[in-house]
Structures are given as structure tokens and as C-alpha cells.
CSV table of C-alpha atoms and ligand atoms in Angstrom, one decimal:
chain,number,residue,atom,x,y,z
L,14,MET,CA,119.7,80.0,111.2
L,15,LYS,CA,121.1,78.0,107.7
L,16,THR,CA,118.1,78.3,105.2
L,17,THR,CA,118.1,75.2,103.2
L,18,ASP,CA,116.1,75.5,99.2
L,19,THR,CA,116.5,78.8,96.9
L,20,ILE,CA,114.2,81.4,96.5
L,21,ALA,CA,113.7,83.4,93.6
L,22,ALA,CA,110.9,86.0,92.5
L,23,GLN,CA,110.4,89.2,90.2
L,24,ALA,CA,111.8,91.9,91.8
L,25,THR,CA,109.8,95.1,90.1
L,26,PRO,CA,106.8,94.7,90.0
L,27,THR,CA,104.4,93.7,87.9
L,28,GLY,CA,104.2,95.2,83.5
L,29,ARG,CA,105.4,97.0,81.9
L,30,GLY,CA,108.6,99.0,82.8
L,31,GLY,CA,112.1,99.9,81.4
L,32,VAL,CA,114.1,97.7,82.7
L,33,GLY,CA,112.0,94.3,85.2
L,34,ILE,CA,114.6,92.1,87.4
L,35,ILE,CA,114.4,89.0,88.2
L,36,ARG,CA,116.3,87.9,92.1
L,37,VAL,CA,117.4,84.6,93.2
L,38,SER,CA,119.1,83.3,96.5
L,39,GLY,CA,120.0,80.8,97.6
L,40,PRO,CA,122.8,78.1,97.5
L,41,LEU,CA,121.9,76.8,94.5
L,42,THR,CA,121.8,79.8,93.4
L,43,ALA,CA,125.4,79.9,92.7
L,44,GLN,CA,124.5,76.9,89.7
L,45,ILE,CA,121.2,78.7,88.7
L,46,SER,CA,123.6,80.8,87.7
L,47,ARG,CA,126.3,79.3,85.7
L,48,LYS,CA,123.4,77.1,83.6
L,49,ILE,CA,121.0,80.4,83.0
L,50,LEU,CA,123.9,82.5,81.1
L,51,ASP,CA,126.0,79.3,79.9
L,52,LYS,CA,129.3,80.8,81.6
L,53,THR,CA,130.6,82.0,84.6
L,54,ILE,CA,130.4,85.6,86.6
L,55,ASP,CA,133.2,87.8,87.8
L,56,VAL,CA,131.6,88.9,91.5
L,57,ARG,CA,129.9,92.1,92.5
L,58,SER,CA,129.9,93.6,89.1
L,59,ALA,CA,128.0,93.9,86.4
L,60,ASN,CA,128.1,91.7,83.6
L,61,PHE,CA,126.1,92.2,80.0
L,62,CYS,CA,124.7,88.6,79.7
L,63,ASN,CA,122.5,86.2,77.6
L,64,PHE,CA,119.9,85.2,79.2
L,65,PHE,CA,118.9,80.9,78.1
L,66,SER,CA,116.3,79.3,77.5
L,67,LYS,CA,116.1,75.2,78.6
L,68,ASP,CA,117.0,74.2,75.0
L,69,LYS,CA,119.4,76.8,74.3
L,70,LYS,CA,117.3,79.7,73.4
L,71,ILE,CA,117.7,83.6,74.4
L,72,ILE,CA,114.6,84.6,75.7
L,73,ASP,CA,116.5,88.3,76.0
L,74,GLN,CA,119.6,90.2,77.3
L,75,GLY,CA,120.4,92.1,80.2
L,76,LEU,CA,122.4,92.1,83.3
L,77,ALA,CA,123.9,89.4,85.7
L,78,ILE,CA,125.2,90.6,88.9
L,79,TYR,CA,126.3,88.1,91.6
L,80,PHE,CA,126.8,88.9,95.2
L,81,SER,CA,128.8,85.5,96.8
L,82,ALA,CA,127.1,84.8,100.6
L,83,PRO,CA,128.1,86.2,103.3
L,84,GLN,CA,128.3,89.6,101.1
L,85,SER,CA,125.1,90.5,99.8
L,86,PHE,CA,121.2,91.5,100.9
L,87,THR,CA,119.9,88.2,101.6
L,88,GLY,CA,123.7,87.5,103.3
L,89,GLU,CA,123.8,83.9,101.7
L,90,ASP,CA,124.2,83.2,97.5
L,91,VAL,CA,122.4,86.1,95.0
L,92,LEU,CA,121.7,86.6,91.6
L,93,GLU,CA,120.4,89.2,90.0
L,94,LEU,CA,119.5,89.4,86.1
L,95,HIS,CA,119.0,92.4,84.8
L,96,GLY,CA,116.0,91.8,81.9
L,97,HIS,CA,114.1,94.2,79.3
L,98,GLY,CA,110.1,94.6,81.3
L,99,GLY,CA,107.6,93.1,79.7
L,100,GLN,CA,106.1,90.5,81.6
L,101,VAL,CA,106.0,87.8,79.4
L,102,ILE,CA,110.2,88.6,78.8
L,103,MET,CA,110.6,88.5,82.8
L,104,ASP,CA,107.6,85.3,83.2
L,105,LEU,CA,110.0,83.0,81.0
L,106,LEU,CA,113.0,84.1,83.3
L,107,LEU,CA,111.9,83.3,86.5
L,108,ARG,CA,110.4,80.5,84.5
L,109,ARG,CA,113.8,79.3,84.1
L,110,VAL,CA,114.8,80.0,87.8
L,111,LEU,CA,112.3,77.9,88.5
L,112,GLU,CA,112.9,75.2,86.5
L,113,LEU,CA,116.5,75.1,88.0
L,114,GLY,CA,115.2,74.3,90.9
L,115,ALA,CA,114.4,77.8,92.5
L,116,ARG,CA,111.6,78.0,94.2
L,117,LEU,CA,108.7,80.8,94.4
L,118,ALA,CA,109.9,83.0,97.6
L,119,ASN,CA,106.6,84.1,99.4
L,120,PRO,CA,106.1,88.1,100.6
L,121,GLY,CA,109.1,88.6,102.5
L,122,GLU,CA,111.4,86.8,101.8
L,123,PHE,CA,113.9,87.3,100.5
L,124,THR,CA,113.9,90.5,103.9
L,125,GLU,CA,113.5,86.6,106.5
L,126,ARG,CA,116.3,85.5,105.3
L,127,ALA,CA,118.9,89.5,105.6
L,128,PHE,CA,117.0,89.3,109.4
L,129,LEU,CA,117.6,85.7,109.8
L,130,ASN,CA,121.7,86.2,108.7
L,131,HIS,CA,121.8,89.9,110.6
L,132,LYS,CA,122.2,91.6,108.1
L,133,LEU,CA,119.0,93.5,109.7
L,134,ASP,CA,117.6,94.0,113.0
L,135,LEU,CA,114.4,94.0,112.7
L,136,ILE,CA,113.6,97.7,112.9
L,137,GLN,CA,115.6,97.9,109.3
L,138,THR,CA,113.4,95.0,108.1
L,139,GLU,CA,110.5,97.0,108.9
L,140,ALA,CA,111.3,99.8,107.7
L,141,ILE,CA,112.4,99.1,104.2
L,142,ALA,CA,108.4,98.2,104.5
L,143,ASP,CA,108.0,101.5,105.5
L,144,LEU,CA,110.5,102.9,103.0
L,145,ILE,CA,108.3,100.9,100.7
L,146,ASN,CA,105.1,102.2,101.9
L,147,ALA,CA,106.2,105.6,102.4
L,148,ALA,CA,102.9,108.1,101.5
L,149,THR,CA,104.6,111.6,102.2
L,150,GLU,CA,108.5,112.9,101.9
L,151,LYS,CA,109.6,112.9,105.4
L,152,ALA,CA,108.0,109.4,105.9
L,153,ALA,CA,110.4,108.3,103.5
L,154,GLN,CA,112.8,110.6,105.4
L,155,ASN,CA,111.7,108.9,108.7
L,156,ALA,CA,112.3,105.1,107.6
L,157,MET,CA,116.1,106.1,106.0
L,158,ARG,CA,116.8,106.4,109.2
L,159,SER,CA,115.5,103.5,110.7
L,160,LEU,CA,117.2,101.9,108.4
L,161,GLN,CA,120.7,102.8,108.9
L,162,GLY,CA,120.1,101.9,112.8
L,163,GLU,CA,118.7,105.2,113.7
L,164,PHE,CA,116.9,103.9,116.0
L,165,SER,CA,118.6,100.4,117.1
L,166,LYS,CA,120.8,102.4,118.8
L,167,GLN,CA,118.9,103.4,120.6
L,168,VAL,CA,116.7,100.5,122.3
L,169,ASN,CA,120.5,98.5,122.1
L,170,LYS,CA,122.9,101.6,124.7
L,171,LEU,CA,118.6,101.2,126.3
L,172,ALA,CA,119.7,96.8,127.1
L,173,SER,CA,122.6,97.3,127.3
L,174,LEU,CA,122.8,100.0,130.6
L,175,LEU,CA,119.6,97.7,131.1
L,176,ILE,CA,122.2,93.6,132.0
L,177,GLU,CA,125.3,96.5,133.2
L,178,LEU,CA,122.6,97.3,135.3
L,179,ARG,CA,121.6,93.2,136.4
L,180,ALA,CA,124.8,92.3,136.8
L,181,GLN,CA,125.5,95.0,139.7
L,182,ILE,CA,122.0,93.5,140.6
L,183,GLU,CA,122.5,89.5,140.4
L,184,ALA,CA,126.3,89.6,141.4
L,185,THR,CA,124.8,90.9,145.5
L,186,ILE,CA,121.9,88.0,144.8
L,187,ASP,CA,125.2,85.6,144.9
L,188,PHE,CA,127.7,87.3,147.2
L,189,VAL,CA,126.5,89.9,150.0
L,190,GLU,CA,124.7,89.4,152.7
L,191,GLU,CA,120.5,90.8,151.5
L,192,ALA,CA,121.8,93.7,154.5
L,193,GLU,CA,124.6,95.0,153.5
L,194,ILE,CA,123.1,95.4,149.7
L,195,LYS,CA,121.0,98.6,151.4
L,196,LYS,CA,123.5,101.1,151.9
L,197,GLY,CA,126.1,100.5,149.8
L,198,THR,CA,124.3,100.3,146.3
L,199,ASN,CA,120.8,102.0,146.5
L,200,GLN,CA,121.7,105.6,146.1
L,201,ASN,CA,123.8,105.1,142.8
L,202,PHE,CA,121.6,101.8,141.9
L,203,ILE,CA,118.3,104.7,142.5
L,204,ASN,CA,120.2,107.0,139.8
L,205,ASN,CA,120.7,104.3,137.3
L,206,ILE,CA,116.6,103.1,137.1
L,207,ASN,CA,115.7,107.0,137.4
L,208,ASN,CA,118.1,107.9,133.9
L,209,ILE,CA,117.0,104.8,132.0
L,210,LEU,CA,113.5,105.2,133.2
L,211,LEU,CA,113.6,108.9,131.0
L,212,GLN,CA,115.8,107.9,128.4
L,213,ILE,CA,113.1,105.4,128.0
L,214,LYS,CA,110.0,108.0,128.4
L,215,GLN,CA,111.8,110.2,125.3
L,216,LEU,CA,112.9,107.3,123.5
L,217,LYS,CA,108.7,106.7,123.0
L,218,ASN,CA,107.3,110.4,122.1
L,219,THR,CA,109.9,110.0,118.8
L,220,ALA,CA,108.4,106.5,118.7
L,221,LYS,CA,105.5,107.9,118.8
L,222,ARG,CA,105.4,110.7,116.1
L,223,GLY,CA,106.9,107.9,114.1
L,224,VAL,CA,104.4,105.9,114.7
L,225,ILE,CA,101.5,108.7,113.5
L,226,LEU,CA,103.7,110.1,111.0
L,227,ARG,CA,103.6,106.2,109.5
L,228,ASP,CA,100.3,105.2,110.1
L,229,GLY,CA,97.9,109.0,110.4
L,230,VAL,CA,95.8,109.7,113.0
L,231,THR,CA,91.7,109.1,112.9
L,232,ILE,CA,90.0,112.3,113.3
L,233,VAL,CA,85.9,111.9,113.7
L,234,ILE,CA,84.0,114.5,113.3
L,235,THR,CA,80.4,113.9,115.3
L,236,GLY,CA,77.3,116.9,117.1
L,237,SER,CA,74.0,116.3,116.6
L,238,PRO,CA,72.3,117.1,112.7
L,239,ASN,CA,72.2,119.6,111.4
L,240,THR,CA,75.7,121.9,113.1
L,241,GLY,CA,77.9,121.5,110.4
L,242,LYS,CA,79.4,118.3,110.3
L,243,SER,CA,79.9,117.5,106.5
L,244,SER,CA,80.8,121.2,105.8
L,245,LEU,CA,84.0,120.2,108.1
L,246,PHE,CA,84.7,117.6,107.2
L,247,ASN,CA,85.1,119.2,103.0
L,248,CYS,CA,86.7,122.0,104.8
L,249,LEU,CA,89.6,119.9,105.8
L,250,SER,CA,89.7,117.9,103.1
L,251,GLY,CA,90.1,120.4,100.4
L,252,GLN,CA,87.0,119.3,98.4
L,253,ASP,CA,83.6,119.4,98.3
L,254,ALA,CA,83.0,115.4,99.0
L,255,ALA,CA,80.2,115.2,101.4
L,256,ILE,CA,76.3,116.9,101.1
L,257,VAL,CA,75.9,119.6,101.9
L,258,THR,CA,71.8,120.9,102.7
L,259,ASP,CA,70.0,122.5,106.0
L,260,ILE,CA,68.1,119.8,105.9
L,261,PRO,CA,68.7,117.6,109.3
L,262,GLY,CA,70.8,114.0,108.7
L,263,THR,CA,71.8,114.6,105.6
L,264,THR,CA,74.3,112.5,106.0
L,265,ARG,CA,74.0,109.0,106.5
L,266,ASP,CA,77.0,107.1,105.4
L,267,VAL,CA,81.1,107.6,106.9
L,268,LEU,CA,82.6,109.7,104.5
L,269,ARG,CA,86.4,108.9,104.5
L,270,SER,CA,89.2,111.7,102.9
L,271,TRP,CA,93.0,111.5,104.0
L,272,ILE,CA,94.3,114.3,104.1
L,273,GLN,CA,97.6,116.2,105.1
L,274,ILE,CA,97.3,118.8,107.9
L,275,ASP,CA,102.0,120.2,107.4
L,276,GLY,CA,102.8,117.1,106.9
L,277,LEU,CA,100.3,115.5,109.6
L,278,PRO,CA,98.9,113.2,108.3
L,279,ALA,CA,95.5,112.1,108.8
L,280,HIS,CA,91.7,110.2,108.9
L,281,VAL,CA,89.4,112.1,108.5
L,282,LEU,CA,86.0,110.5,108.9
L,283,ASP,CA,82.4,112.9,108.2
L,284,THR,CA,79.7,110.8,110.0
L,285,ALA,CA,75.9,111.1,111.7
L,286,GLY,CA,74.3,113.5,113.3
L,287,LEU,CA,73.5,111.9,116.6
L,288,HIS,CA,69.9,111.6,118.3
L,289,ASP,CA,67.0,109.8,119.8
L,290,GLN,CA,64.9,109.8,117.1
L,291,PRO,CA,66.1,108.5,113.6
L,292,ASP,CA,64.1,107.2,110.6
L,293,LEU,CA,66.0,103.2,110.4
L,294,ILE,CA,68.8,104.8,108.3
L,295,GLU,CA,69.7,107.1,110.2
L,296,GLU,CA,69.7,104.9,112.5
L,297,GLU,CA,72.3,103.1,111.5
L,298,GLY,CA,74.6,105.6,109.9
L,299,ILE,CA,74.4,106.8,114.1
L,300,ARG,CA,75.3,102.8,114.3
L,301,ARG,CA,78.4,103.3,112.3
L,302,ALA,CA,79.7,106.7,113.6
L,303,TRP,CA,79.5,105.0,117.1
L,304,GLU,CA,82.1,102.3,116.2
L,305,GLU,CA,84.0,105.3,114.5
L,306,ILE,CA,84.3,107.7,117.8
L,307,LYS,CA,85.7,104.2,119.7
L,308,LYS,CA,88.7,103.8,117.8
L,309,ALA,CA,89.3,106.4,116.7
L,310,ASP,CA,91.6,108.9,118.1
L,311,HIS,CA,90.6,112.4,118.1
L,312,VAL,CA,87.0,113.3,118.0
L,313,LEU,CA,85.8,116.5,117.0
L,314,LEU,CA,82.0,117.4,118.7
L,315,VAL,CA,80.8,119.9,117.1
L,316,VAL,CA,77.9,122.3,118.2
L,317,ASP,CA,75.9,124.5,116.6
L,318,SER,CA,76.6,127.6,119.5
L,319,SER,CA,73.7,129.8,117.1
L,320,ILE,CA,71.2,127.4,119.0
L,321,ASN,CA,73.0,125.5,121.2
L,322,GLU,CA,73.9,128.4,124.0
L,323,GLU,CA,74.7,125.2,126.6
L,324,SER,CA,78.9,127.4,126.9
L,325,ASP,CA,79.5,123.7,129.6
L,326,PRO,CA,81.3,122.1,127.5
L,327,ASN,CA,80.6,119.1,130.8
L,328,LYS,CA,76.8,119.2,129.9
L,329,LEU,CA,77.8,118.6,126.3
L,330,THR,CA,80.8,115.6,126.8
L,331,GLY,CA,79.8,113.2,129.2
L,332,ASP,CA,78.5,110.5,126.9
L,333,PHE,CA,81.4,110.8,124.7
L,334,LEU,CA,84.0,110.4,127.4
L,335,LYS,CA,82.4,107.4,128.1
L,336,GLU,CA,82.6,106.4,124.7
L,337,LEU,CA,86.6,106.8,123.7
L,338,SER,CA,89.7,105.0,123.7
L,339,PRO,CA,91.8,105.6,126.4
L,340,HIS,CA,94.7,106.9,124.7
L,341,SER,CA,92.5,109.7,122.3
L,342,SER,CA,90.9,112.8,123.0
L,343,LEU,CA,87.8,115.3,122.4
L,344,THR,CA,87.5,118.6,121.4
L,345,VAL,CA,84.2,120.4,121.0
L,346,LEU,CA,83.7,122.7,118.9
L,347,TYR,CA,81.1,125.4,119.0
L,348,ASN,CA,80.2,126.3,115.0
L,349,LYS,CA,78.3,129.6,112.9
L,350,ILE,CA,79.8,131.6,115.1
L,351,ASP,CA,79.8,133.8,111.9
L,352,LEU,CA,75.5,133.7,113.1
L,353,THR,CA,76.8,134.8,117.1
L,354,GLY,CA,79.2,137.7,116.3
L,355,GLU,CA,81.7,135.6,118.4
L,356,ALA,CA,85.0,136.1,118.2
L,357,THR,CA,87.4,133.0,117.5
L,358,LYS,CA,89.1,131.4,119.8
L,359,LEU,CA,90.3,128.9,121.2
L,360,ILE,CA,89.6,127.5,125.8
L,361,LYS,CA,90.1,125.2,127.7
L,362,ALA,CA,86.7,125.2,129.7
L,363,ASN,CA,86.2,122.6,132.5
L,364,ASN,CA,89.0,121.1,131.5
L,365,VAL,CA,87.7,120.3,128.1
L,366,ASP,CA,89.4,121.8,124.8
L,367,CYS,CA,86.9,124.1,123.3
L,368,ILE,CA,87.5,125.9,119.7
L,369,TYR,CA,85.2,128.4,118.6
L,370,LEU,CA,84.7,128.9,114.9
L,371,SER,CA,82.4,128.6,111.8
L,372,THR,CA,83.2,126.1,108.7
L,373,LYS,CA,80.9,128.9,106.4
L,374,THR,CA,83.9,131.7,106.7
L,375,GLY,CA,87.1,130.1,107.4
L,376,THR,CA,87.1,131.8,110.5
L,377,GLY,CA,89.0,129.8,113.0
L,378,LEU,CA,90.0,126.6,111.0
L,379,ASP,CA,93.9,127.4,111.5
L,380,LEU,CA,93.6,127.7,115.4
L,381,LEU,CA,91.4,123.7,114.5
L,382,MET,CA,94.5,122.5,112.9
L,383,GLN,CA,96.5,123.8,114.8
L,384,HIS,CA,95.8,122.3,117.4
L,385,LEU,CA,95.1,118.8,116.1
L,386,LYS,CA,98.4,119.0,115.3
L,387,SER,CA,99.4,120.0,119.4
L,388,LYS,CA,97.2,117.0,120.7
L,389,ALA,CA,99.0,115.1,118.0
L,390,GLY,CA,102.7,115.4,119.3
L,391,PHE,CA,103.1,116.4,115.5
L,392,GLN,CA,106.1,119.0,114.7
L,393,ALA,CA,107.0,119.2,111.1
L,394,THR,CA,110.4,120.4,111.7
L,395,GLU,CA,111.8,117.4,114.1
L,396,GLU,CA,114.4,114.7,113.1
L,397,GLY,CA,111.8,111.2,113.6
L,398,PHE,CA,112.9,108.2,112.3
L,399,SER,CA,109.4,106.0,111.6
L,400,ALA,CA,108.1,102.9,114.3
L,401,ARG,CA,105.4,101.2,115.1
L,402,ARG,CA,102.7,99.9,117.5
L,403,ARG,CA,104.2,96.9,118.5
L,404,HIS,CA,108.3,98.7,118.8
L,405,LEU,CA,105.2,101.9,121.7
L,406,ASP,CA,104.0,98.5,123.3
L,407,ALA,CA,107.4,97.7,123.8
L,408,LEU,CA,108.5,100.4,125.5
L,409,GLU,CA,106.1,100.3,127.5
L,410,ARG,CA,105.9,97.3,128.9
L,411,ALA,CA,109.8,98.2,130.0
L,412,GLU,CA,108.8,101.6,131.4
L,413,ASN,CA,106.4,100.1,133.8
L,414,TYR,CA,108.7,96.9,135.3
L,415,LEU,CA,111.3,99.9,136.0
L,416,GLN,CA,108.5,101.8,137.0
L,417,ASN,CA,107.2,99.1,139.3
L,418,ILE,CA,110.6,99.1,140.2
L,419,GLN,CA,111.4,102.4,141.8
L,420,ASN,CA,108.1,102.6,142.5
L,421,ASN,CA,107.3,99.0,145.0
L,422,LEU,CA,110.6,97.5,144.6
L,423,LEU,CA,113.5,100.0,145.9
L,424,ASP,CA,113.7,100.4,149.7
L,425,SER,CA,112.1,96.7,149.6
L,426,ASN,CA,115.3,94.5,149.4
L,427,LYS,CA,114.4,92.7,147.7
L,428,VAL,CA,116.5,92.1,144.6
L,429,GLU,CA,116.1,88.9,143.3
L,430,LEU,CA,112.5,90.6,142.2
L,431,ILE,CA,114.9,93.1,141.5
L,432,ALA,CA,116.7,91.6,138.6
L,433,GLU,CA,113.3,89.2,137.9
L,434,GLU,CA,112.1,93.2,137.0
L,435,LEU,CA,115.0,94.3,134.6
L,436,LYS,CA,115.4,91.4,133.2
L,437,HIS,CA,111.8,91.4,131.9
L,438,ALA,CA,112.6,95.2,130.9
L,439,GLN,CA,115.5,93.4,128.2
L,440,GLN,CA,113.1,91.4,127.0
L,441,ALA,CA,110.7,94.1,126.0
L,442,LEU,CA,113.0,95.8,124.3
L,443,GLY,CA,115.1,92.5,123.2
L,444,GLU,CA,111.5,92.1,120.8
L,445,ILE,CA,112.7,96.2,119.7
L,446,THR,CA,115.3,95.0,117.7
L,447,GLY,CA,114.0,91.3,117.2
L,448,GLU,CA,117.4,90.2,119.6
L,449,VAL,CA,114.3,88.4,120.9
L,450,LEU,CA,111.7,86.1,119.4
L,451,VAL,CA,108.1,86.5,119.1
L,452,ASP,CA,106.8,84.0,116.3
L,453,ASP,CA,103.4,85.4,115.7
L,454,ILE,CA,105.1,88.8,115.1
L,455,LEU,CA,107.7,87.6,112.7
L,456,ASN,CA,104.7,86.3,110.9
L,457,LYS,CA,102.8,89.5,110.2
L,458,ILE,CA,105.8,91.4,109.9
L,459,PHE,CA,106.7,89.0,106.8
L,460,SER,CA,102.8,88.0,105.2
L,461,GLU,CA,103.0,93.1,104.6
L,462,PHE,CA,106.1,92.8,102.0
L,463,CYS,CA,105.4,92.9,98.7
L,464,VAL,CA,107.4,89.6,96.9
L,465,GLY,CA,110.1,90.5,96.0
L,466,LYS,CA,111.7,91.8,98.8
V,504,GTP,N1,75.4,130.5,109.0
V,504,GTP,C1,76.7,129.0,109.2
V,504,GTP,N2,76.1,128.5,108.6
V,504,GTP,C2,76.4,127.0,108.5
V,504,GTP,C3,78.0,126.8,108.7
V,504,GTP,N3,79.3,125.7,108.9
V,504,GTP,C4,77.1,124.3,107.9
V,504,GTP,N4,76.3,125.7,108.3
V,504,GTP,C5,74.6,125.9,107.4
V,504,GTP,O1,74.7,124.3,108.3
V,504,GTP,C6,73.6,123.5,107.2
V,504,GTP,C7,74.4,121.9,108.3
V,504,GTP,O2,75.3,121.8,107.5
V,504,GTP,P1,75.9,120.8,107.5
V,504,GTP,O3,77.5,120.0,107.2
V,504,GTP,O4,75.5,119.5,106.2
V,504,GTP,O5,75.7,120.2,108.6
V,504,GTP,P2,75.7,118.4,109.4
V,504,GTP,O6,75.8,118.2,111.2
V,504,GTP,O7,76.6,118.2,108.3
V,504,GTP,O8,74.4,118.1,109.0
V,504,GTP,P3,74.2,116.5,108.9
V,504,GTP,O9,74.3,116.1,108.6
V,504,GTP,O10,72.0,116.4,108.7
V,504,GTP,O11,74.3,116.2,110.6
V,504,GTP,C8,73.9,124.0,105.8
V,504,GTP,O12,72.8,124.5,105.2
V,504,GTP,C9,74.4,124.2,106.2
V,504,GTP,O13,75.2,126.0,105.4
V,504,GTP,C10,79.2,128.0,109.4
V,504,GTP,O14,79.9,128.0,110.0
V,504,GTP,N5,77.4,129.4,109.6
V,505,MG,MG1,76.3,115.6,107.2
């Protein structure tokens, strides 16, 4: 795709710094470069220059680097002016570049041009944003692997396997009587479908971990008043953030803390105790608590085991399981075992995970942390790549199309329907890398960038 206008922006953050960079990209770049530098400079090398104003006064001096199309980040002619990092200087330089015909770039517009000029695919484009926004070292490493094309390579490999299968099957539609297909191609075809399905599943699992590392998991603490929810919240967040008293109904607002459990990023939320006769303020607190419970990845239902002897977790979880989102899970925490003398343990009772612990003494907290990591499918040592929910959705759709072939179409000999499902699966994979374009996805991705990237 050819772009017709020239864009410019400050590439470094606003404020004061040693160096500040103005970046220009587009067809007017050569002309702008000549005018602002008052000379022609060498390509792809650092040129020490004066930067001139319209009336030939020196605004600043520094390094100018010129990249000729297509060997640049955007694939267009690009000029970088590395000046002194004061905001007044940066503003003057940017104003001069705009005067010479560039317009101010939108957020992410340089990267968008890199994508449109096939310098990067969509996964790599997103990886740049993830790299800039990475909250942990691990997240940054993962983003770097995506940027280097690890994730794209795997998606492209699957897409070409699907293309091969489509070619096989479409050839059958054109040239062979339907009755003949079943005999020859079937077993081979079934093996291929099984094999691709397996690979999609594996890729989905790796992508899922990438999403968790980027977005974190949301853990909501709930339960009746006075069970020790805020005490647990304070333990997990490592600070005395929530008020703890022996008066039921202490917590009303939702409290949030952003923590790391051995590298697993997590939003932990403390909420108002749930009960039947709340006052006006508690009622609002309980409404807010339910709102969070419904959105949680994981719900921790805290029970005071010193007064509630109910050991069948199903009697405690009924209301909750109905309200949870399909992807979330729930664990019952039998708290205050320092009062009951129970040993700390993690058990599955009637299919519900239960942990016995004490937030007062800290016994069982290790068990809880391990459990939360394993529920999230998180392994700190594994090499992965950064991924997003939209990638997971697309992989899931591709999986469903193939699953449909596997479950419903193989014996039916409906070759055209099989070909159609293969096409859909291939398109779903194409959306991940940007081969198949969906407009609102593009808008959303680039709007998340900062200006100048
Ligand atoms: N013995 C013992 N007491 C605990 C434990 N955990 C919490 N408590 C006590 O239980 C009382 C209530 O604790 P909170 O953490 O405020 O309970 P909560 O569930 O947040 O209560 P609300 O906000 O009112 O719903 C406090 O007096 C805590 O010190 C525990 O493991 N053992
Ligand atoms: Mg509380």
C-alpha cells in the first residue's frame, strides 16, 4: 500500500533528557532533510549537523540519520534528528518539520506504515507495543521473541499445512467422482487433520501463557464477612493495604493490588463480605463484589473454618459456580486453621479445589501460591512469546473448524463442506498475522501505541 503524506513526531518521551529524537517518514523526507540541514547527508550513517530554522538560525545541533526506502523501519524514506532532549528544542524542531510539509503522526502510525509496507506482520507489530509496555523482564523477553518472528513462524507453518490440504481436497472436487475419494485419500487426510489439530492445541497453550504474562490473571477474594479476606489480601500484596478488624463488614470498597507470584503477574481484588442483611453501604459493596466475581479468572472463596464446619464445598459454592465466567475457576479456602488445629492441605472434595490455611500464621500460603500458578498454567522457566486474546480467539476458531471436520464431516464424504471449513480455518490463522485484514482490529491495535512509534 502506498501512503502519500509525510508524517513526523517526537520519538522520545516528552520532558527533559540527554537526547531527544524527531522522526520523519514519507515522500517529502528527502526535501525536508535538505532544508532543515541545509545539505545532503550520507545515507544510513550518523551525520553531525546543524538543524536550521526557516530564517537560517541554528535551532540545535546533533546527529541526523537518513534511511532510504525501502531499507527503513517504515519501508519509506525516514529521517531521524537526534537533538538535545529539552522540550523547547524538540517543539521547535518538530514545528520546523511540519512547516516543511509533514503532518503530525497519529499514535502508532510509523509502525502501521511498517506493517502496510510488509516490514512486519501483525504479530510483530503488536510485539513492539508489548515490548514497550512490558511490566516484567519475562514479558519483555517474550515480546522480543514474538518480534523476532517465533510466533509468526509457527502460525505460518500451520497455515501452509492447511493450504496443502485445501489443494488436495479441492483437486478432488474438480477431478474425481465423489465415490472414489473415500477409498484413497481418507486415512492420509484424517492423519493430517489430527496432526494439525494437535499443533494448533499446542500453539494455543503457549499463546495462552503469553497472554497471561502480558495481561496477568485477575484473582478475586470473596466470602462471608469476617472470614479473613482482607487479611489474605494483605498477605498476597505484601503490605498492610486493607483495614482488618474483627467487626464484620469492615471492607466495603473493592481494593486492588498488582502483584507477582514468582513471575506470574496478577491483579488481586479484595471485596466486601457477602451476606443477606446489608446496610446501604454494604449493599453497594456487595453489588460491586459480584461485578468483579463475574469477571474474575480465579475466585478465592474464603470460609472461617473455626465457625463454619461445613466441609462439603459444594454446599458453599452453589451460588458462585452459576455466576462465574466459563473460563474461570474457583478455590475454597478454609481459613483460620490455627484455631481448629487442622493441618494445611490442598484437596479436591467433590471436584472442588480446597485449601486449608491460616492467613494469621501464614501456614498454607505457599500451597495457595503454587496452586494459583498451576491453575493459570504458568511455568516461570518456559520460553514463550507474547500473545493476545485476539490470537487465542483466532486459534480457537481455527481449532473449531477442524474439529468440525473431524467430528462431523469425515465419514460424510461432503468434500465441498470440508474444503469450506479448511478455508475458514486458514482465514482465522491469517487474521493473526494480518494476512487477512479486519479493519477494526487494525484500528484497535494502532490506537494502543504512543505517538512517535
Ligand atoms: N485466628 C485467626 N484469625 C484470623 C485469621 N485470618 C483473619 N483473622 C481475623 O479475623 C478477623 C477478620 O479478618 P478480616 O481480614 O478483616 O476479614 P474480612 O473477611 O476481610 O472481613 P470483612 O471485610 O468484614 O468482610 C480479624 O480479627 C482477623 O485478625 C486467621 O487465619 N486466624
Ligand atoms: Mg475485609
